[in-house]
């Protein structure tokens, strides 16, 4: 007996032992149903003592609430994606309807502003055909800007740190964040040299941030590139 007592003292029962026992003995509370009524917890909501059944019901309600929030978030994201797709289709439609190629750069810029509520949009092209060499969007592009555009394998989003592309905008002094979208032949991510660049800008420092997804902007770049390639 003394040996058993000493062993018990040397190896006391832990909470894990109790948890394992209850997990592996599912009929325990059937044999001791009275415990379900006597065991009480402090509710984190009302800070009063509640029974085990009531605490379990609270936990279930919390899980249901979290699931409802996730479902609503999924629905909201789905609705936003549908609205965004509609805007892209309307923008693409405007590109198809522009028959005068010389008007295409201005049409792209204005429709991005209108459809996607972007405060400022700029566009520059290079390597265009001689008949379009006098367009405003072909002027004032340095070799450094051309090399930088070709180096972008995906749209850049972030704070305005003095990019040359900001000077292409009407109100360059009122730009806090921007997105730079390279224009090139082929699909997004292509290694082909860029023949232009779109700049989307806002005075809101959080509008275009480094953590945002760029897939939508890449699609904008693909459509604009396809349309503007007719000027080359």
mmCIF file of C-alpha atoms in Angstrom:
data_model
loop_
_atom_site.group_PDB
_atom_site.id
_atom_site.type_symbol
_atom_site.label_atom_id
_atom_site.label_comp_id
_atom_site.label_asym_id
_atom_site.label_seq_id
_atom_site.Cartn_x
_atom_site.Cartn_y
_atom_site.Cartn_z
ATOM 1 C CA UNK A 1 0.000 0.000 0.000
ATOM 2 C CA UNK A 2 2.803 2.401 0.931
ATOM 3 C CA UNK A 3 4.441 1.693 -2.421
ATOM 4 C CA UNK A 4 1.216 2.533 -4.308
ATOM 5 C CA UNK A 5 0.819 5.759 -2.365
ATOM 6 C CA UNK A 6 4.392 6.766 -3.109
ATOM 7 C CA UNK A 7 3.890 6.005 -6.808
ATOM 8 C CA UNK A 8 0.719 8.113 -6.840
ATOM 9 C CA UNK A 9 2.535 10.996 -5.218
ATOM 10 C CA UNK A 10 5.466 10.675 -7.611
ATOM 11 C CA UNK A 11 3.147 10.513 -10.673
ATOM 12 C CA UNK A 12 0.110 12.666 -9.898
ATOM 13 C CA UNK A 13 -2.865 12.624 -12.270
ATOM 14 C CA UNK A 14 -2.701 15.495 -14.752
ATOM 15 C CA UNK A 15 -5.428 17.332 -16.692
ATOM 16 C CA UNK A 16 -4.308 15.472 -19.815
ATOM 17 C CA UNK A 17 -4.868 12.157 -18.022
ATOM 18 C CA UNK A 18 -8.401 13.210 -17.112
ATOM 19 C CA UNK A 19 -9.092 14.491 -20.644
ATOM 20 C CA UNK A 20 -7.787 11.268 -22.195
ATOM 21 C CA UNK A 21 -9.883 9.195 -19.822
ATOM 22 C CA UNK A 22 -13.086 11.077 -20.646
ATOM 23 C CA UNK A 23 -12.317 10.966 -24.379
ATOM 24 C CA UNK A 24 -11.804 7.218 -24.246
ATOM 25 C CA UNK A 25 -14.721 6.544 -21.910
ATOM 26 C CA UNK A 26 -17.727 8.074 -23.711
ATOM 27 C CA UNK A 27 -20.244 6.372 -21.404
ATOM 28 C CA UNK A 28 -18.809 8.039 -18.303
ATOM 29 C CA UNK A 29 -21.458 10.771 -18.258
ATOM 30 C CA UNK A 30 -24.166 8.197 -18.921
ATOM 31 C CA UNK A 31 -23.218 6.448 -15.704
ATOM 32 C CA UNK A 32 -22.813 9.783 -13.894
ATOM 33 C CA UNK A 33 -25.528 11.914 -15.508
ATOM 34 C CA UNK A 34 -25.893 13.967 -12.358
ATOM 35 C CA UNK A 35 -22.500 15.554 -13.032
ATOM 36 C CA UNK A 36 -23.834 17.281 -16.135
ATOM 37 C CA UNK A 37 -26.196 19.287 -13.948
ATOM 38 C CA UNK A 38 -23.708 20.023 -11.180
ATOM 39 C CA UNK A 39 -20.606 20.962 -13.206
ATOM 40 C CA UNK A 40 -20.590 24.724 -13.735
ATOM 41 C CA UNK A 41 -18.457 27.151 -15.731
ATOM 42 C CA UNK A 42 -18.113 30.910 -15.811
ATOM 43 C CA UNK A 43 -19.647 32.255 -18.988
ATOM 44 C CA UNK A 44 -17.281 34.644 -20.837
ATOM 45 C CA UNK A 45 -20.350 36.624 -21.963
ATOM 46 C CA UNK A 46 -22.456 37.060 -18.830
ATOM 47 C CA UNK A 47 -19.680 36.258 -16.324
ATOM 48 C CA UNK A 48 -22.096 34.119 -14.359
ATOM 49 C CA UNK A 49 -21.992 30.436 -13.501
ATOM 50 C CA UNK A 50 -23.638 28.240 -16.157
ATOM 51 C CA UNK A 51 -24.120 24.516 -16.521
ATOM 52 C CA UNK A 52 -22.106 22.334 -18.870
ATOM 53 C CA UNK A 53 -25.058 22.048 -21.258
ATOM 54 C CA UNK A 54 -25.548 25.816 -21.315
ATOM 55 C CA UNK A 55 -21.849 26.428 -21.916
ATOM 56 C CA UNK A 56 -21.908 23.923 -24.786
ATOM 57 C CA UNK A 57 -24.903 25.734 -26.272
ATOM 58 C CA UNK A 58 -22.996 29.043 -26.045
ATOM 59 C CA UNK A 59 -20.011 27.502 -27.828
ATOM 60 C CA UNK A 60 -22.268 26.173 -30.587
ATOM 61 C CA UNK A 61 -23.864 29.594 -31.021
ATOM 62 C CA UNK A 62 -20.377 31.139 -31.297
ATOM 63 C CA UNK A 63 -19.384 28.626 -33.988
ATOM 64 C CA UNK A 64 -22.616 29.258 -35.895
ATOM 65 C CA UNK A 65 -22.025 33.013 -35.714
ATOM 66 C CA UNK A 66 -18.501 32.614 -37.123
ATOM 67 C CA UNK A 67 -19.812 30.423 -39.946
ATOM 68 C CA UNK A 68 -22.517 32.984 -40.735
ATOM 69 C CA UNK A 69 -19.883 35.736 -40.905
ATOM 70 C CA UNK A 70 -17.756 33.648 -43.280
ATOM 71 C CA UNK A 71 -20.755 32.933 -45.503
ATOM 72 C CA UNK A 72 -21.666 36.630 -45.636
ATOM 73 C CA UNK A 73 -18.063 37.487 -46.496
ATOM 74 C CA UNK A 74 -18.090 34.918 -49.317
ATOM 75 C CA UNK A 75 -21.356 36.342 -50.646
ATOM 76 C CA UNK A 76 -19.996 39.895 -50.443
ATOM 77 C CA UNK A 77 -16.788 38.915 -52.258
ATOM 78 C CA UNK A 78 -18.823 37.102 -54.895
ATOM 79 C CA UNK A 79 -21.013 40.153 -55.485
ATOM 80 C CA UNK A 80 -17.958 42.403 -55.718
ATOM 81 C CA UNK A 81 -16.362 40.059 -58.254
ATOM 82 C CA UNK A 82 -19.528 40.096 -60.367
ATOM 83 C CA UNK A 83 -19.623 43.904 -60.300
ATOM 84 C CA UNK A 84 -15.945 44.064 -61.202
ATOM 85 C CA UNK A 85 -16.430 41.668 -64.109
ATOM 86 C CA UNK A 86 -19.288 43.828 -65.398
ATOM 87 C CA UNK A 87 -17.070 46.918 -65.272
ATOM 88 C CA UNK A 88 -14.293 45.162 -67.181
ATOM 89 C CA UNK A 89 -16.795 44.062 -69.851
ATOM 90 C CA UNK A 90 -18.153 47.598 -70.214
ATOM 91 C CA UNK A 91 -14.604 48.950 -70.461
ATOM 92 C CA UNK A 92 -13.648 46.327 -73.076
ATOM 93 C CA UNK A 93 -16.819 47.182 -75.024
ATOM 94 C CA UNK A 94 -15.748 50.833 -75.192
ATOM 95 C CA UNK A 95 -12.398 49.750 -76.671
ATOM 96 C CA UNK A 96 -14.123 47.753 -79.416
ATOM 97 C CA UNK A 97 -16.374 50.695 -80.254
ATOM 98 C CA UNK A 98 -13.449 53.102 -80.701
ATOM 99 C CA UNK A 99 -12.871 53.036 -84.452
ATOM 100 C CA UNK A 100 -10.399 55.942 -84.656
ATOM 101 C CA UNK A 101 -7.113 54.506 -83.380
ATOM 102 C CA UNK A 102 -5.741 57.941 -82.535
ATOM 103 C CA UNK A 103 -8.564 58.326 -79.992
ATOM 104 C CA UNK A 104 -7.839 55.000 -78.325
ATOM 105 C CA UNK A 105 -5.282 56.165 -75.693
ATOM 106 C CA UNK A 106 -7.581 58.904 -74.393
ATOM 107 C CA UNK A 107 -10.542 56.522 -74.456
ATOM 108 C CA UNK A 108 -8.645 53.970 -72.360
ATOM 109 C CA UNK A 109 -7.622 56.578 -69.800
ATOM 110 C CA UNK A 110 -11.081 58.145 -69.487
ATOM 111 C CA UNK A 111 -12.935 54.827 -69.276
ATOM 112 C CA UNK A 112 -10.628 53.557 -66.511
ATOM 113 C CA UNK A 113 -11.395 56.717 -64.555
ATOM 114 C CA UNK A 114 -15.142 56.368 -65.101
ATOM 115 C CA UNK A 115 -15.613 52.615 -64.758
ATOM 116 C CA UNK A 116 -13.244 51.978 -61.850
ATOM 117 C CA UNK A 117 -13.399 55.337 -60.031
ATOM 118 C CA UNK A 118 -9.657 55.961 -60.295
ATOM 119 C CA UNK A 119 -8.892 59.642 -59.580
ATOM 120 C CA UNK A 120 -5.912 59.926 -61.924
ATOM 121 C CA UNK A 121 -4.788 57.787 -64.852
ATOM 122 C CA UNK A 122 -1.760 58.282 -67.080
ATOM 123 C CA UNK A 123 -0.519 56.447 -70.165
ATOM 124 C CA UNK A 124 2.672 56.479 -72.192
ATOM 125 C CA UNK A 125 3.587 54.500 -75.314
ATOM 126 C CA UNK A 126 6.755 54.057 -77.350
ATOM 127 C CA UNK A 127 7.645 52.279 -80.552
ATOM 128 C CA UNK A 128 4.420 53.383 -82.250
ATOM 129 C CA UNK A 129 3.903 53.753 -86.003
ATOM 130 C CA UNK A 130 4.958 57.063 -87.555
ATOM 131 C CA UNK A 131 1.368 58.183 -88.076
ATOM 132 C CA UNK A 132 0.827 58.176 -84.284
ATOM 133 C CA UNK A 133 4.179 59.703 -83.293
ATOM 134 C CA UNK A 134 2.587 63.098 -82.594
ATOM 135 C CA UNK A 135 0.136 61.789 -79.977
ATOM 136 C CA UNK A 136 0.548 63.232 -76.485
ATOM 137 C CA UNK A 137 0.903 59.789 -74.925
ATOM 138 C CA UNK A 138 4.090 59.184 -76.946
ATOM 139 C CA UNK A 139 5.898 62.273 -75.665
ATOM 140 C CA UNK A 140 8.228 62.671 -72.696
ATOM 141 C CA UNK A 141 9.255 59.099 -71.869
ATOM 142 C CA UNK A 142 12.840 58.519 -70.751
ATOM 143 C CA UNK A 143 14.885 55.424 -71.541
ATOM 144 C CA UNK A 144 14.952 54.656 -67.804
ATOM 145 C CA UNK A 145 11.150 54.561 -67.709
ATOM 146 C CA UNK A 146 11.104 52.178 -70.679
ATOM 147 C CA UNK A 147 13.628 49.852 -69.037
ATOM 148 C CA UNK A 148 11.703 49.984 -65.752
ATOM 149 C CA UNK A 149 8.427 49.088 -67.475
ATOM 150 C CA UNK A 150 10.045 46.090 -69.180
ATOM 151 C CA UNK A 151 11.437 44.930 -65.836
ATOM 152 C CA UNK A 152 7.937 44.642 -64.341
ATOM 153 C CA UNK A 153 6.637 41.089 -64.706
ATOM 154 C CA UNK A 154 3.416 42.075 -62.932
ATOM 155 C CA UNK A 155 1.715 45.322 -61.923
ATOM 156 C CA UNK A 156 3.393 47.284 -59.147
ATOM 157 C CA UNK A 157 1.295 48.704 -56.304
ATOM 158 C CA UNK A 158 2.588 50.893 -53.509
ATOM 159 C CA UNK A 159 3.396 54.343 -52.217
ATOM 160 C CA UNK A 160 4.585 57.145 -54.451
ATOM 161 C CA UNK A 161 8.341 57.315 -53.982
ATOM 162 C CA UNK A 162 9.103 59.608 -56.893
ATOM 163 C CA UNK A 163 8.394 57.471 -59.956
ATOM 164 C CA UNK A 164 8.777 59.217 -63.305
ATOM 165 C CA UNK A 165 5.319 57.941 -64.283
ATOM 166 C CA UNK A 166 3.759 60.293 -61.727
ATOM 167 C CA UNK A 167 4.828 63.231 -63.913
ATOM 168 C CA UNK A 168 2.493 61.898 -66.618
ATOM 169 C CA UNK A 169 -0.514 62.808 -64.470
ATOM 170 C CA UNK A 170 -2.438 66.074 -64.386
ATOM 171 C CA UNK A 171 -2.059 66.560 -60.618
ATOM 172 C CA UNK A 172 1.310 64.942 -59.906
ATOM 173 C CA UNK A 173 1.660 66.667 -56.533
ATOM 174 C CA UNK A 174 -1.467 64.999 -55.179
ATOM 175 C CA UNK A 175 -0.409 61.342 -55.516
ATOM 176 C CA UNK A 176 0.111 59.181 -52.434
ATOM 177 C CA UNK A 177 -0.285 55.673 -53.873
ATOM 178 C CA UNK A 178 -0.208 54.285 -57.380
ATOM 179 C CA UNK A 179 -0.314 51.216 -59.580
ATOM 180 C CA UNK A 180 2.071 50.804 -62.496
ATOM 181 C CA UNK A 181 0.908 48.411 -65.217
ATOM 182 C CA UNK A 182 3.333 47.431 -68.001
ATOM 183 C CA UNK A 183 1.913 47.086 -71.502
ATOM 184 C CA UNK A 184 3.410 44.317 -73.626
ATOM 185 C CA UNK A 185 2.489 41.751 -76.234
ATOM 186 C CA UNK A 186 1.154 38.439 -74.981
ATOM 187 C CA UNK A 187 -0.445 37.475 -71.702
ATOM 188 C CA UNK A 188 0.320 38.953 -68.291
ATOM 189 C CA UNK A 189 3.710 37.874 -67.011
ATOM 190 C CA UNK A 190 5.214 37.644 -70.488
ATOM 191 C CA UNK A 191 8.913 38.431 -70.829
ATOM 192 C CA UNK A 192 8.358 40.482 -73.993
ATOM 193 C CA UNK A 193 9.705 44.055 -73.801
ATOM 194 C CA UNK A 194 7.107 46.604 -72.726
ATOM 195 C CA UNK A 195 5.870 49.120 -75.304
ATOM 196 C CA UNK A 196 4.011 51.276 -72.779
ATOM 197 C CA UNK A 197 2.845 51.704 -69.222
ATOM 198 C CA UNK A 198 -0.361 52.667 -67.458
ATOM 199 C CA UNK A 199 -0.268 54.525 -64.149
ATOM 200 C CA UNK A 200 -3.292 54.589 -61.836
ATOM 201 C CA UNK A 201 -2.982 57.003 -58.935
ATOM 202 C CA UNK A 202 -4.818 58.226 -55.859
ATOM 203 C CA UNK A 203 -4.329 60.706 -53.043
ATOM 204 C CA UNK A 204 -5.373 57.911 -50.677
ATOM 205 C CA UNK A 205 -2.222 56.173 -49.422
ATOM 206 C CA UNK A 206 -4.155 52.912 -48.958
ATOM 207 C CA UNK A 207 -5.894 52.790 -52.369
ATOM 208 C CA UNK A 208 -2.975 50.974 -54.033
ATOM 209 C CA UNK A 209 -0.978 49.130 -51.385
ATOM 210 C CA UNK A 210 1.815 46.573 -51.649
ATOM 211 C CA UNK A 211 -0.333 43.841 -50.101
ATOM 212 C CA UNK A 212 -3.216 43.993 -52.578
ATOM 213 C CA UNK A 213 -3.780 41.414 -55.284
ATOM 214 C CA UNK A 214 -2.741 42.387 -58.805
ATOM 215 C CA UNK A 215 -4.693 39.874 -60.905
ATOM 216 C CA UNK A 216 -7.409 42.405 -61.779
ATOM 217 C CA UNK A 217 -4.788 45.002 -62.739
ATOM 218 C CA UNK A 218 -3.008 42.396 -64.869
ATOM 219 C CA UNK A 219 -6.263 41.785 -66.791
ATOM 220 C CA UNK A 220 -6.558 45.551 -67.345
ATOM 221 C CA UNK A 221 -3.009 45.523 -68.700
ATOM 222 C CA UNK A 222 -3.739 42.623 -71.054
ATOM 223 C CA UNK A 223 -6.807 44.303 -72.551
ATOM 224 C CA UNK A 224 -5.106 47.684 -72.895
ATOM 225 C CA UNK A 225 -2.047 46.063 -74.468
ATOM 226 C CA UNK A 226 -4.158 44.184 -77.001
ATOM 227 C CA UNK A 227 -6.029 47.341 -77.974
ATOM 228 C CA UNK A 228 -2.988 49.618 -78.137
ATOM 229 C CA UNK A 229 -0.859 47.127 -80.083
ATOM 230 C CA UNK A 230 -2.743 48.376 -83.166
ATOM 231 C CA UNK A 231 -0.835 51.654 -82.852
ATOM 232 C CA UNK A 232 2.581 50.024 -83.168
#
